[in-house]
CSV table of C-alpha atoms in Angstrom, one decimal:
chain,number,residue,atom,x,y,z
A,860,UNK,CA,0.0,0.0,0.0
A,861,UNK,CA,2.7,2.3,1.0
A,862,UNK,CA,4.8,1.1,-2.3
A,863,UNK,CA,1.2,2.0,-4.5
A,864,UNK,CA,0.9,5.7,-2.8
A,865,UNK,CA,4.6,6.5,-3.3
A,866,UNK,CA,4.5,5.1,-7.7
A,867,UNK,CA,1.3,7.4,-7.8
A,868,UNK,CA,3.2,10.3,-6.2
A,869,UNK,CA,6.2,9.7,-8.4
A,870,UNK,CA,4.1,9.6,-11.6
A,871,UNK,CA,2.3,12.9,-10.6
A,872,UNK,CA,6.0,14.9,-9.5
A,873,UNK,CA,6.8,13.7,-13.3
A,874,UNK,CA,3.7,15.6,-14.1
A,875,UNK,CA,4.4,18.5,-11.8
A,876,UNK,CA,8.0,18.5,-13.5
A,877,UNK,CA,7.0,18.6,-16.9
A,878,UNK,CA,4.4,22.2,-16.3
A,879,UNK,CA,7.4,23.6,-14.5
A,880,UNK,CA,9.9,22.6,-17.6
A,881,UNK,CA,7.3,23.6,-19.8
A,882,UNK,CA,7.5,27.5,-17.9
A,883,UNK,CA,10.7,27.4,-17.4
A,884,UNK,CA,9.9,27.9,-13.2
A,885,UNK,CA,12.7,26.4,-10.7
A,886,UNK,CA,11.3,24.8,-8.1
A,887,UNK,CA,12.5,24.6,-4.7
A,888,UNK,CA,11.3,22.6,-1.7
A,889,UNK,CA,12.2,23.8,1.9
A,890,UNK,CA,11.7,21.2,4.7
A,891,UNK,CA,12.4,21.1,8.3
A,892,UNK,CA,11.4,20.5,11.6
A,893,UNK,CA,8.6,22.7,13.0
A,894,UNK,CA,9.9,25.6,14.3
A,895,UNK,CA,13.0,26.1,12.6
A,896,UNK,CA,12.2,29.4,11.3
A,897,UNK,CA,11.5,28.1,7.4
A,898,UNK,CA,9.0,31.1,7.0
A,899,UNK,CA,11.4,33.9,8.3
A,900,UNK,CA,13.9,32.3,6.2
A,901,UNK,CA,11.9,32.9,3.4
A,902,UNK,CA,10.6,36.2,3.7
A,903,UNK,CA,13.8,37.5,3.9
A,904,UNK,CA,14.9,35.1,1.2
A,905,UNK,CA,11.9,36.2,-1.1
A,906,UNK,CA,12.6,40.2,-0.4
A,907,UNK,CA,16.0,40.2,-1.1
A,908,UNK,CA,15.4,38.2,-4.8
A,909,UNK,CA,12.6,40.4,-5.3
A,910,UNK,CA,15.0,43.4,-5.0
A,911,UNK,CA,17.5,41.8,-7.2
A,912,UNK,CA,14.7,41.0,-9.9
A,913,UNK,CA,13.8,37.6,-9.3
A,914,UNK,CA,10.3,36.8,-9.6
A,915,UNK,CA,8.8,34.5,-7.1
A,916,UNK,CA,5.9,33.0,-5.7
A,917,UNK,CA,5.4,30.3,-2.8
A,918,UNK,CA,2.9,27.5,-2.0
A,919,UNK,CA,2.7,27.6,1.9
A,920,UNK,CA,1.8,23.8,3.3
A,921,UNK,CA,0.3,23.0,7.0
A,922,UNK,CA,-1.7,20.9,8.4
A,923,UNK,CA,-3.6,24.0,9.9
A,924,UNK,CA,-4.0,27.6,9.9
A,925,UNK,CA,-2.7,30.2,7.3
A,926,UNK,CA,-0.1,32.2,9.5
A,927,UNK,CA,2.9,31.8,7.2
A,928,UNK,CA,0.8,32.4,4.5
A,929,UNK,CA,-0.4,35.7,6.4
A,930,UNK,CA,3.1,36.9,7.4
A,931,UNK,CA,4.7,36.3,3.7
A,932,UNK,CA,2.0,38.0,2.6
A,933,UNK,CA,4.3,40.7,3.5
A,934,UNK,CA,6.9,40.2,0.8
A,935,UNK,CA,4.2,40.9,-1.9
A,936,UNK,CA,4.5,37.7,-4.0
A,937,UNK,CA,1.8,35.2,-5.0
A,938,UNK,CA,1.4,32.8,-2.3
A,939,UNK,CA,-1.1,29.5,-1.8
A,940,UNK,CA,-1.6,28.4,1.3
A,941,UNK,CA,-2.5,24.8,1.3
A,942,UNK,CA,-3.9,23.1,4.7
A,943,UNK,CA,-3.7,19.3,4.7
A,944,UNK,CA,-6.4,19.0,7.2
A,945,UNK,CA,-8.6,18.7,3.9
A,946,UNK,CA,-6.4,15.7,3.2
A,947,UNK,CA,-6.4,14.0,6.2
A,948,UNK,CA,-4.1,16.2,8.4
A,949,UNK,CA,-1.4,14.8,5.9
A,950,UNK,CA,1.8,15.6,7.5
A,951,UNK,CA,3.5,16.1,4.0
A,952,UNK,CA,2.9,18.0,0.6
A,953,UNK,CA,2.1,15.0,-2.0
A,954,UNK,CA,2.8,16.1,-5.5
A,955,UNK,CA,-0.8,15.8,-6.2
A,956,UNK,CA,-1.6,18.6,-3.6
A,957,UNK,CA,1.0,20.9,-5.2
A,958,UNK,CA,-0.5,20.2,-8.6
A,959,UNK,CA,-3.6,21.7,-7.4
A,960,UNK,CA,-2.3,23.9,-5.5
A,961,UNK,CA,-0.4,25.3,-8.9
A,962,UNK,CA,-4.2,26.2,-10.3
A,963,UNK,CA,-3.6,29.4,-8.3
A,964,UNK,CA,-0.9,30.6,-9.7
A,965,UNK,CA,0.9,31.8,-13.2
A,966,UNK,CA,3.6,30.1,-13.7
A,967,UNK,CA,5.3,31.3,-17.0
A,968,UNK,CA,5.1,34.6,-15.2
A,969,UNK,CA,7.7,33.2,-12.5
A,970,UNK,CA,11.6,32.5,-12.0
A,971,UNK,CA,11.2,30.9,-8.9
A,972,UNK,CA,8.9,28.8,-6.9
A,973,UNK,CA,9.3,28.2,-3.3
A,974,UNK,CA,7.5,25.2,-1.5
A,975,UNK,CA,7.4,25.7,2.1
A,976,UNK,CA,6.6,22.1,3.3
A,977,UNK,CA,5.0,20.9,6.3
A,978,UNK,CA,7.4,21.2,9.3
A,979,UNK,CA,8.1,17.6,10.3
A,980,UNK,CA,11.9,16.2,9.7
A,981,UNK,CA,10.8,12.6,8.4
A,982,UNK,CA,7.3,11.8,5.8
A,983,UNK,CA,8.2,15.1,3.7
A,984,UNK,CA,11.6,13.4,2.7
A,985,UNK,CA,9.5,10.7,1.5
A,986,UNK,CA,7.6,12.5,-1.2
A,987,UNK,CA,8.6,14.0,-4.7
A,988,UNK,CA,7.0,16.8,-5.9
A,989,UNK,CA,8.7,17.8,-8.9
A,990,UNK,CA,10.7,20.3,-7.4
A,991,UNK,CA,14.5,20.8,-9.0
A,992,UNK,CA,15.9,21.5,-5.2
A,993,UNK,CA,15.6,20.7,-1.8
A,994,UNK,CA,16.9,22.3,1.2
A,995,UNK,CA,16.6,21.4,4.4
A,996,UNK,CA,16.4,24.2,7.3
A,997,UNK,CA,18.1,23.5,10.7
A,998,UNK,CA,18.7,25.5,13.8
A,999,UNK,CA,21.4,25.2,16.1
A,1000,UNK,CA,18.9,25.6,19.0
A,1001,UNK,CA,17.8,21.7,18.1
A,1002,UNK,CA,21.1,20.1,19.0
A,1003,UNK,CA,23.6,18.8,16.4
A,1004,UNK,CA,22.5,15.3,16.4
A,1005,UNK,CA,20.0,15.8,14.1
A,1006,UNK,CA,21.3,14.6,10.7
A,1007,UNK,CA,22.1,10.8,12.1
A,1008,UNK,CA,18.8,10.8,13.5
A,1009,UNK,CA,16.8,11.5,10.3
A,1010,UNK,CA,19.3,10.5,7.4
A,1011,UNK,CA,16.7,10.4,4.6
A,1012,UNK,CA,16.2,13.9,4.8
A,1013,UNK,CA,19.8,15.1,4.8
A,1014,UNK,CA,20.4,13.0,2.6
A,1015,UNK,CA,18.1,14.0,-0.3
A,1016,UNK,CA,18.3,17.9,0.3
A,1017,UNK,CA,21.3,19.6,-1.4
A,1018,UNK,CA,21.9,21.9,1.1
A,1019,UNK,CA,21.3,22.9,4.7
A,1020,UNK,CA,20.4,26.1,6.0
A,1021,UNK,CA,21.9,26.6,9.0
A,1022,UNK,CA,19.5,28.8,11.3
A,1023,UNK,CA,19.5,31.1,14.4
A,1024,UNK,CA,23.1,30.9,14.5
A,1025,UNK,CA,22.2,34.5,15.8
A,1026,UNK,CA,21.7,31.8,19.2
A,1027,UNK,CA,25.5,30.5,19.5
A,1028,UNK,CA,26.6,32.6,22.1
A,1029,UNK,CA,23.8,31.8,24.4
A,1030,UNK,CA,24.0,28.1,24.0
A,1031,UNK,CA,26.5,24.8,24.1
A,1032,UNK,CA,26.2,23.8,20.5
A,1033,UNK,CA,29.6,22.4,18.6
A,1034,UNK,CA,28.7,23.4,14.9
A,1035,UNK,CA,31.9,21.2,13.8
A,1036,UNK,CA,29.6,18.3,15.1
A,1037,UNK,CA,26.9,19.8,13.5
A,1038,UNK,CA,28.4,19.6,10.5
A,1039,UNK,CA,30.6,16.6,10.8
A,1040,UNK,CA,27.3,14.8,11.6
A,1041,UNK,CA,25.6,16.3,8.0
A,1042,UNK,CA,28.7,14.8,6.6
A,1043,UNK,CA,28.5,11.3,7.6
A,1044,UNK,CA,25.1,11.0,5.9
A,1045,UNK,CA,25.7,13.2,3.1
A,1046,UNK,CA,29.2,13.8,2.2
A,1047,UNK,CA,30.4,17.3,1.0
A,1048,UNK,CA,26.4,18.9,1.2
A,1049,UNK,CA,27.4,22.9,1.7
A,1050,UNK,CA,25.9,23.7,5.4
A,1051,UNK,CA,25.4,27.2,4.7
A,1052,UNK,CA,25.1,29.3,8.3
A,1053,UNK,CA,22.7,31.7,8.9
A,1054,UNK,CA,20.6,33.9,10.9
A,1055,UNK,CA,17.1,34.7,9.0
A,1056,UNK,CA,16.6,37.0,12.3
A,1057,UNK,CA,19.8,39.5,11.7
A,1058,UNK,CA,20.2,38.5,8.2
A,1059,UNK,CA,23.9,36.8,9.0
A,1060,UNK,CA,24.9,34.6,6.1
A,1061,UNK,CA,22.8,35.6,3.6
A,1062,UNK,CA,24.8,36.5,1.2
A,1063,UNK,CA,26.3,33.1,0.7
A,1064,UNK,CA,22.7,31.4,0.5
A,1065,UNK,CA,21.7,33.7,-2.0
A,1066,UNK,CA,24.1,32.9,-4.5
A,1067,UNK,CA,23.7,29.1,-3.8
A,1068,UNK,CA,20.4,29.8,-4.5
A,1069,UNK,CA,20.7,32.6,-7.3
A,1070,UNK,CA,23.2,29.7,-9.1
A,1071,UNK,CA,20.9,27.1,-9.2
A,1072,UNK,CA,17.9,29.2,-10.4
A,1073,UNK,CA,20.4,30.7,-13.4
A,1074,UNK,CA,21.3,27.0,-14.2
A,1075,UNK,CA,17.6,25.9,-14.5
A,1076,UNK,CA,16.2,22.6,-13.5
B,964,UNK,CA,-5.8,1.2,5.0
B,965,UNK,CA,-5.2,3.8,7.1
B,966,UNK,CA,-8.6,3.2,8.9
B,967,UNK,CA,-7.2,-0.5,9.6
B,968,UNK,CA,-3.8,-0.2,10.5
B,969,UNK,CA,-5.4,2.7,13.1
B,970,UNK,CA,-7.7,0.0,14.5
B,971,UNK,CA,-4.9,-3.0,14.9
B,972,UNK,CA,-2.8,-0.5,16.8
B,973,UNK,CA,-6.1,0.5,19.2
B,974,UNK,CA,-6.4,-3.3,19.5
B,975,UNK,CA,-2.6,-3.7,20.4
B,976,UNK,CA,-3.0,-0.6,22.8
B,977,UNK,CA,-5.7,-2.4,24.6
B,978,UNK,CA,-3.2,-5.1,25.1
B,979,UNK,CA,-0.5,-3.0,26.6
B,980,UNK,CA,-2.8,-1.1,28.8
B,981,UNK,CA,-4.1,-4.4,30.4
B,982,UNK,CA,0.0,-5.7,31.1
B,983,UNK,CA,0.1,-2.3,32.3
B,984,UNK,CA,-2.6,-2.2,34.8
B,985,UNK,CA,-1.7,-6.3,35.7
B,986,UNK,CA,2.0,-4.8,36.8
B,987,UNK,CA,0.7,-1.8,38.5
B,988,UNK,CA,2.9,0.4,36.3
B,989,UNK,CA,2.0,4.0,35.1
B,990,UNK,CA,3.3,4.9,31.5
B,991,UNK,CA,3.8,8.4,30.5
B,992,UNK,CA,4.4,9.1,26.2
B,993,UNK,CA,6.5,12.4,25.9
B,994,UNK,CA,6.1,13.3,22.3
B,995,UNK,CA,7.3,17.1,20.6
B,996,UNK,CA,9.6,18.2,17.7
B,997,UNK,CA,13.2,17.2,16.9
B,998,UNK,CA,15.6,18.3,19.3
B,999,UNK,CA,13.3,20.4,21.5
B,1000,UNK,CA,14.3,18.9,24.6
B,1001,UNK,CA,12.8,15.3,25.4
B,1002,UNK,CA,16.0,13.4,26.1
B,1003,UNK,CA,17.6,16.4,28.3
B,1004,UNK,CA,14.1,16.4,30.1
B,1005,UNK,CA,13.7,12.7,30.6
B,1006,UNK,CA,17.7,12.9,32.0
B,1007,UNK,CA,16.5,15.3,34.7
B,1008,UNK,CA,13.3,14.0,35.2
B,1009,UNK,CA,14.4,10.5,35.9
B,1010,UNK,CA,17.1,11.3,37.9
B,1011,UNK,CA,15.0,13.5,40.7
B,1012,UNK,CA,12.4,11.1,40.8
B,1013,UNK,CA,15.2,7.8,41.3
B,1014,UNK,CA,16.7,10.1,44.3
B,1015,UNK,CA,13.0,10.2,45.7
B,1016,UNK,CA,12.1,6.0,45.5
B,1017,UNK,CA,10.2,6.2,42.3
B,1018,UNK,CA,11.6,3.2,40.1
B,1019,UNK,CA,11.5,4.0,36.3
B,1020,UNK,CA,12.5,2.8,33.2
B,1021,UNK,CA,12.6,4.3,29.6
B,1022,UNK,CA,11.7,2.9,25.8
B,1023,UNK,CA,13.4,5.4,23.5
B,1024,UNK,CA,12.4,5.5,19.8
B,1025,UNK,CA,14.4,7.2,17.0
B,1026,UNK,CA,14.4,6.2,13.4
B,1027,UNK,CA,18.5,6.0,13.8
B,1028,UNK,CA,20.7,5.7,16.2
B,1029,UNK,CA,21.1,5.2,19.4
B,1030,UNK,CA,22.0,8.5,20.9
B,1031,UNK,CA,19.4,8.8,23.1
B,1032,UNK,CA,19.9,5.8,25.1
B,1033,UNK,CA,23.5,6.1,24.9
B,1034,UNK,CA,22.5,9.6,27.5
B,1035,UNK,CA,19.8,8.2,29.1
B,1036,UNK,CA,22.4,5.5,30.2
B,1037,UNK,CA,23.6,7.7,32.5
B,1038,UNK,CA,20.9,7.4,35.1
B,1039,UNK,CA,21.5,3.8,35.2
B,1040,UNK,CA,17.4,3.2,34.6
B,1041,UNK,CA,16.7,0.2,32.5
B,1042,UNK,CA,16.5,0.9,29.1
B,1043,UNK,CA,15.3,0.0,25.3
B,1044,UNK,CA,16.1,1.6,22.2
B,1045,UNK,CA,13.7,1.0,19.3
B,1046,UNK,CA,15.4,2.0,15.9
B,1047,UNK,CA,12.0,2.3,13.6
B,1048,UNK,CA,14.5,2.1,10.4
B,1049,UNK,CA,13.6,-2.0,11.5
B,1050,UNK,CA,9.9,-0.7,10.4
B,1051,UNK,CA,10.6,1.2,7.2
B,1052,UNK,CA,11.7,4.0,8.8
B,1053,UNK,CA,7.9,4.8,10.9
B,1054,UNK,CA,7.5,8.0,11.7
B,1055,UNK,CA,5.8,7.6,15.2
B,1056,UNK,CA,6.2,4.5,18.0
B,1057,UNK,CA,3.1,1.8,17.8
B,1058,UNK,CA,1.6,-0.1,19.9
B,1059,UNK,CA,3.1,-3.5,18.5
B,1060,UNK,CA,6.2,-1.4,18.7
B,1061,UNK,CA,6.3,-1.1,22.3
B,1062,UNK,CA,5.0,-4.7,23.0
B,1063,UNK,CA,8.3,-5.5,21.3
B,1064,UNK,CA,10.3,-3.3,23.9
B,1065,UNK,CA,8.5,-4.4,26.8
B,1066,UNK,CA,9.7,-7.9,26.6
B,1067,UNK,CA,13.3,-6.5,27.6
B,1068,UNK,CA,11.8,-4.5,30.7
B,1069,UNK,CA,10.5,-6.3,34.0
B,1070,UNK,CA,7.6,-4.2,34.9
B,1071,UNK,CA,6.8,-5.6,38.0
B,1072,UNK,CA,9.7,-4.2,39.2
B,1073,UNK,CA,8.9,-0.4,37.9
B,1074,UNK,CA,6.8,2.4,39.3
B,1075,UNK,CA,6.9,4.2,36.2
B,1076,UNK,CA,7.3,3.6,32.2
B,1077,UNK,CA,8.6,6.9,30.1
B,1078,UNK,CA,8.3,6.1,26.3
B,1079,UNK,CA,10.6,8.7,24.2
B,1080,UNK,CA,8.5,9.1,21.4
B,1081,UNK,CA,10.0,9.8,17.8
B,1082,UNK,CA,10.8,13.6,17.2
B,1083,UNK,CA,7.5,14.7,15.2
B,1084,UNK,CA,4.4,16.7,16.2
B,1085,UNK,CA,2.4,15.4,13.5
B,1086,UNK,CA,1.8,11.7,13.4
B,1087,UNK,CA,2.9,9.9,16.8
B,1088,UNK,CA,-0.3,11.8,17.6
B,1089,UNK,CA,-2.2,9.4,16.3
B,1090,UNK,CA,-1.0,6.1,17.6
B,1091,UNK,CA,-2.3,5.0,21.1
B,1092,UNK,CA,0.9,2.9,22.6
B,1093,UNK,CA,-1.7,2.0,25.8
B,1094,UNK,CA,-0.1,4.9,27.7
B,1095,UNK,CA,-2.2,6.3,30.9
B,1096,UNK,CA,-0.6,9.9,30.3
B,1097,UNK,CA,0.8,12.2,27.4
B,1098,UNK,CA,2.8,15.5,27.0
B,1099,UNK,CA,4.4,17.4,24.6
B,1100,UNK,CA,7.5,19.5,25.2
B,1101,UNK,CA,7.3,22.7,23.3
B,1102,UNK,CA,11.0,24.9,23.2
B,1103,UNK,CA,9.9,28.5,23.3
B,1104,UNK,CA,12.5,28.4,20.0
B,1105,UNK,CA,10.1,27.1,17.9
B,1106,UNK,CA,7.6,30.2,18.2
B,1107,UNK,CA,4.3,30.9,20.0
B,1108,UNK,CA,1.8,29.2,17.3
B,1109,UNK,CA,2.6,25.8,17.2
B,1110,UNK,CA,-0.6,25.0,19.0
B,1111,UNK,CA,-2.5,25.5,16.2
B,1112,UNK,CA,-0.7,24.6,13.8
B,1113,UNK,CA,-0.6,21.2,15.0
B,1114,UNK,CA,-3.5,21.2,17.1
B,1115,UNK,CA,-3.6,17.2,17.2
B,1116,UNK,CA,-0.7,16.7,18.9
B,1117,UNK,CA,-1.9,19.7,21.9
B,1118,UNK,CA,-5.3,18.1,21.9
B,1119,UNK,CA,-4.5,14.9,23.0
B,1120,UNK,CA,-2.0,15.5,25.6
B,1121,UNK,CA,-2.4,16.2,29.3
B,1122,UNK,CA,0.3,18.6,29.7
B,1123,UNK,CA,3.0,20.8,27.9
B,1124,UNK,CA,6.0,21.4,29.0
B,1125,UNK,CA,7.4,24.7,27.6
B,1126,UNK,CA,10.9,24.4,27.8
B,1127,UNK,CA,14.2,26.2,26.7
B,1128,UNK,CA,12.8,29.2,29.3
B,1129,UNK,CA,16.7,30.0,30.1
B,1130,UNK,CA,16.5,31.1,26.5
B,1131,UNK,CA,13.9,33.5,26.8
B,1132,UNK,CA,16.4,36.7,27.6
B,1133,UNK,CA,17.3,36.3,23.9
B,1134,UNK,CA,14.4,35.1,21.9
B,1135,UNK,CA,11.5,37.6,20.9
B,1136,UNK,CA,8.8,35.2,22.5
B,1137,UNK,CA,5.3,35.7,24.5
B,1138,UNK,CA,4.9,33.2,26.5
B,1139,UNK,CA,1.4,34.6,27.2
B,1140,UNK,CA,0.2,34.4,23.5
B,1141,UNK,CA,2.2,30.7,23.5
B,1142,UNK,CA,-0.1,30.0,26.3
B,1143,UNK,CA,-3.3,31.4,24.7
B,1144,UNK,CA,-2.6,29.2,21.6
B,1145,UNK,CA,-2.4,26.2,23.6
B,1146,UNK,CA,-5.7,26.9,25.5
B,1147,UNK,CA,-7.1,27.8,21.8
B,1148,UNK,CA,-7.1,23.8,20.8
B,1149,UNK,CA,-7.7,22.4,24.6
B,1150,UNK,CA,-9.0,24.7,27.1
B,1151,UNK,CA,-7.4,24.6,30.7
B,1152,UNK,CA,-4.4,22.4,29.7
B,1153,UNK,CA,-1.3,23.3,32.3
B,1154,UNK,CA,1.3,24.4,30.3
B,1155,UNK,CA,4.3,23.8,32.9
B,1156,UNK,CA,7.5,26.4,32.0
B,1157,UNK,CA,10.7,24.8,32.9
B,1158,UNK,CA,14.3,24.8,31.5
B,1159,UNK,CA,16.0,21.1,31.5
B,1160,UNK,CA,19.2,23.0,30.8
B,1161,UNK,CA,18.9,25.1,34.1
B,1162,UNK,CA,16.4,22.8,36.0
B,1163,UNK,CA,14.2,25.9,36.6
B,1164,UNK,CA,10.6,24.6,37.0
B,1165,UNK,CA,11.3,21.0,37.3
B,1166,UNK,CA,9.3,20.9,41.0
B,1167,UNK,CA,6.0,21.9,39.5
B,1168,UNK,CA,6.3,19.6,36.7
B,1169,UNK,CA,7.8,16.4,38.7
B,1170,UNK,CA,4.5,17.1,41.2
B,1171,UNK,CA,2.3,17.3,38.4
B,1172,UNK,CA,3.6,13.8,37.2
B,1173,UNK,CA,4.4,12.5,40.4
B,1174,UNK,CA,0.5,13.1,41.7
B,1175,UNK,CA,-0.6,11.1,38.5
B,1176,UNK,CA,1.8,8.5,38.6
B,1177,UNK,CA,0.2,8.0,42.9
B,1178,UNK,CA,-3.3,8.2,41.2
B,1179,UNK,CA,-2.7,5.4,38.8
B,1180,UNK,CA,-3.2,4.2,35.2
């Protein structure tokens, strides 16, 4: 059952990959455990390519309520907010929820898509949804063991963001572990450090980002 | 499917609860996030309650790894690691799970069972394990709106502890609103504030437990 849910998902992200070849839209899909800071990370994220003439729009996923959606309202570009509750309380975007969700949105008007997924550091690994990038969000406040505990997802995002390092000095955290631990399940993934609250690091992520969205998907 | 595999785990819970209830032992879940706390909770927790006669022991579930335990052996309580990766990888602890884990436990001899669930807020939710109490820990550096954003996972626990407080100095946070968002999916819930770091607040929330554990399954 499991095996039949995943082959229809993976026949619907080849779908989902096709529109956004066809509009020539990158797509990227941001996971990480809840309370991360994914949605701060992407408002400043989406002002600063807006201001560099990158044209965006996001599909916001959770299982309830549309606060991210409300606060990257904000930044100005389309946004969806999905809420899985309609789909069971799904605790994932499947690529069939994106494809409807892309019914709201103009895509050959768009360089860049940004899927913020459900915040939960395991099912969301799970599921393609066409997207041409994954990266995964992690703070230092959640202890550096994190990568060995969830491999899958390290292990199929191409780079980590790593958050609230605005925190260090208040707290015992080893970001050579951190990093070492990244490592072990996913050897040379850039772990790109950052603060989405003071804006530390940005720069660097932005041209990670700004180089895959030039290089198409 | 879903609907069945829900049902064979309430079946299997039913089973626990009675072994439960035949060894007069009380069995707490402690579900939240990854890396907001549990392990450095459970550390302190089972170490105050060991000084004051109450005999405990600990099932800790990860998907890999077996970090947890490896602390948790420091308070020289008996206990099991469950690596889910044996299950494909689950995303929660069920029922049949922890029948597994209990064979390597002697419950007669044990006041008190703590299960470390996986780190999600979304789906070990959903699984009764035949548990006589629940809570989530909640670090006040995953934001104030949690709550409702996974208002399962708040709705079926008994208690939260908010935790991370030494942090609070240095985080933009309102505890109050936190608290409101709680009381916004189940009304009257205590939300217990406590650092495991620090060990502030650990006397309201080892009464809290400590008068449920006396009461009984």
């Amino acid at each position: 059952m499991a095996r039949r849910i995943l082959d229809a998902n993976d026949r619907m992200a080849a779908r989902n990959r096709q529109k956004f070849a066809a509009s020539e839209v990158f797509v990227l899909n941001v996971m990480s455990s809840p309370g991360s800071g994914k949605t701060t990370t992407l408002i400043r994220t989406i002002e600063q390519l807006k201001a560099r003439g990158v044209r965006c729009a996001v599909i916001v996923g959770d299982i309830c309520t549309s606060n991210d959606a409300d606060r990257l309202a904000a930044t100005k570009v389309p946004s969806v907010q999905i809420n899985t509750d309609q789909f069971g309380g799904d605790c994932h975007l499947g690529a069939h929820v994106i494809r409807e969700a892309l019914t709201g949105l103009d895509l050959d008007a768009l360089d860049l898509l940004i899927v913020e997924n459900v915040g939960n550091l395991v099912c969301p690994a799970e599921f393609d949804i066409g997207e041409h990038a994954r990266v995964v969000v992690f703070s230092v406040t959640e202890g550096e063991d994190k990568p060995i505990k969830y491999p899958l997802m390290f292990r199929v995002c191409d780079a980590v963001l790593l958050n609230k390092v605005d925190l260090l000095h208040d707290l015992d955290y080893d970001v050579a572990l951190a990093e070492q631990n990244v490592h072990a399940v996913h050897p040379e993934m850039p772990v790109l450090r950052l603060s989405a609250t003071t804006g530390e690091g940005f720069e660097a992520w932005l041209a990670w980002l700004r180089e895959r969205v030039a290089a198409g998907g």
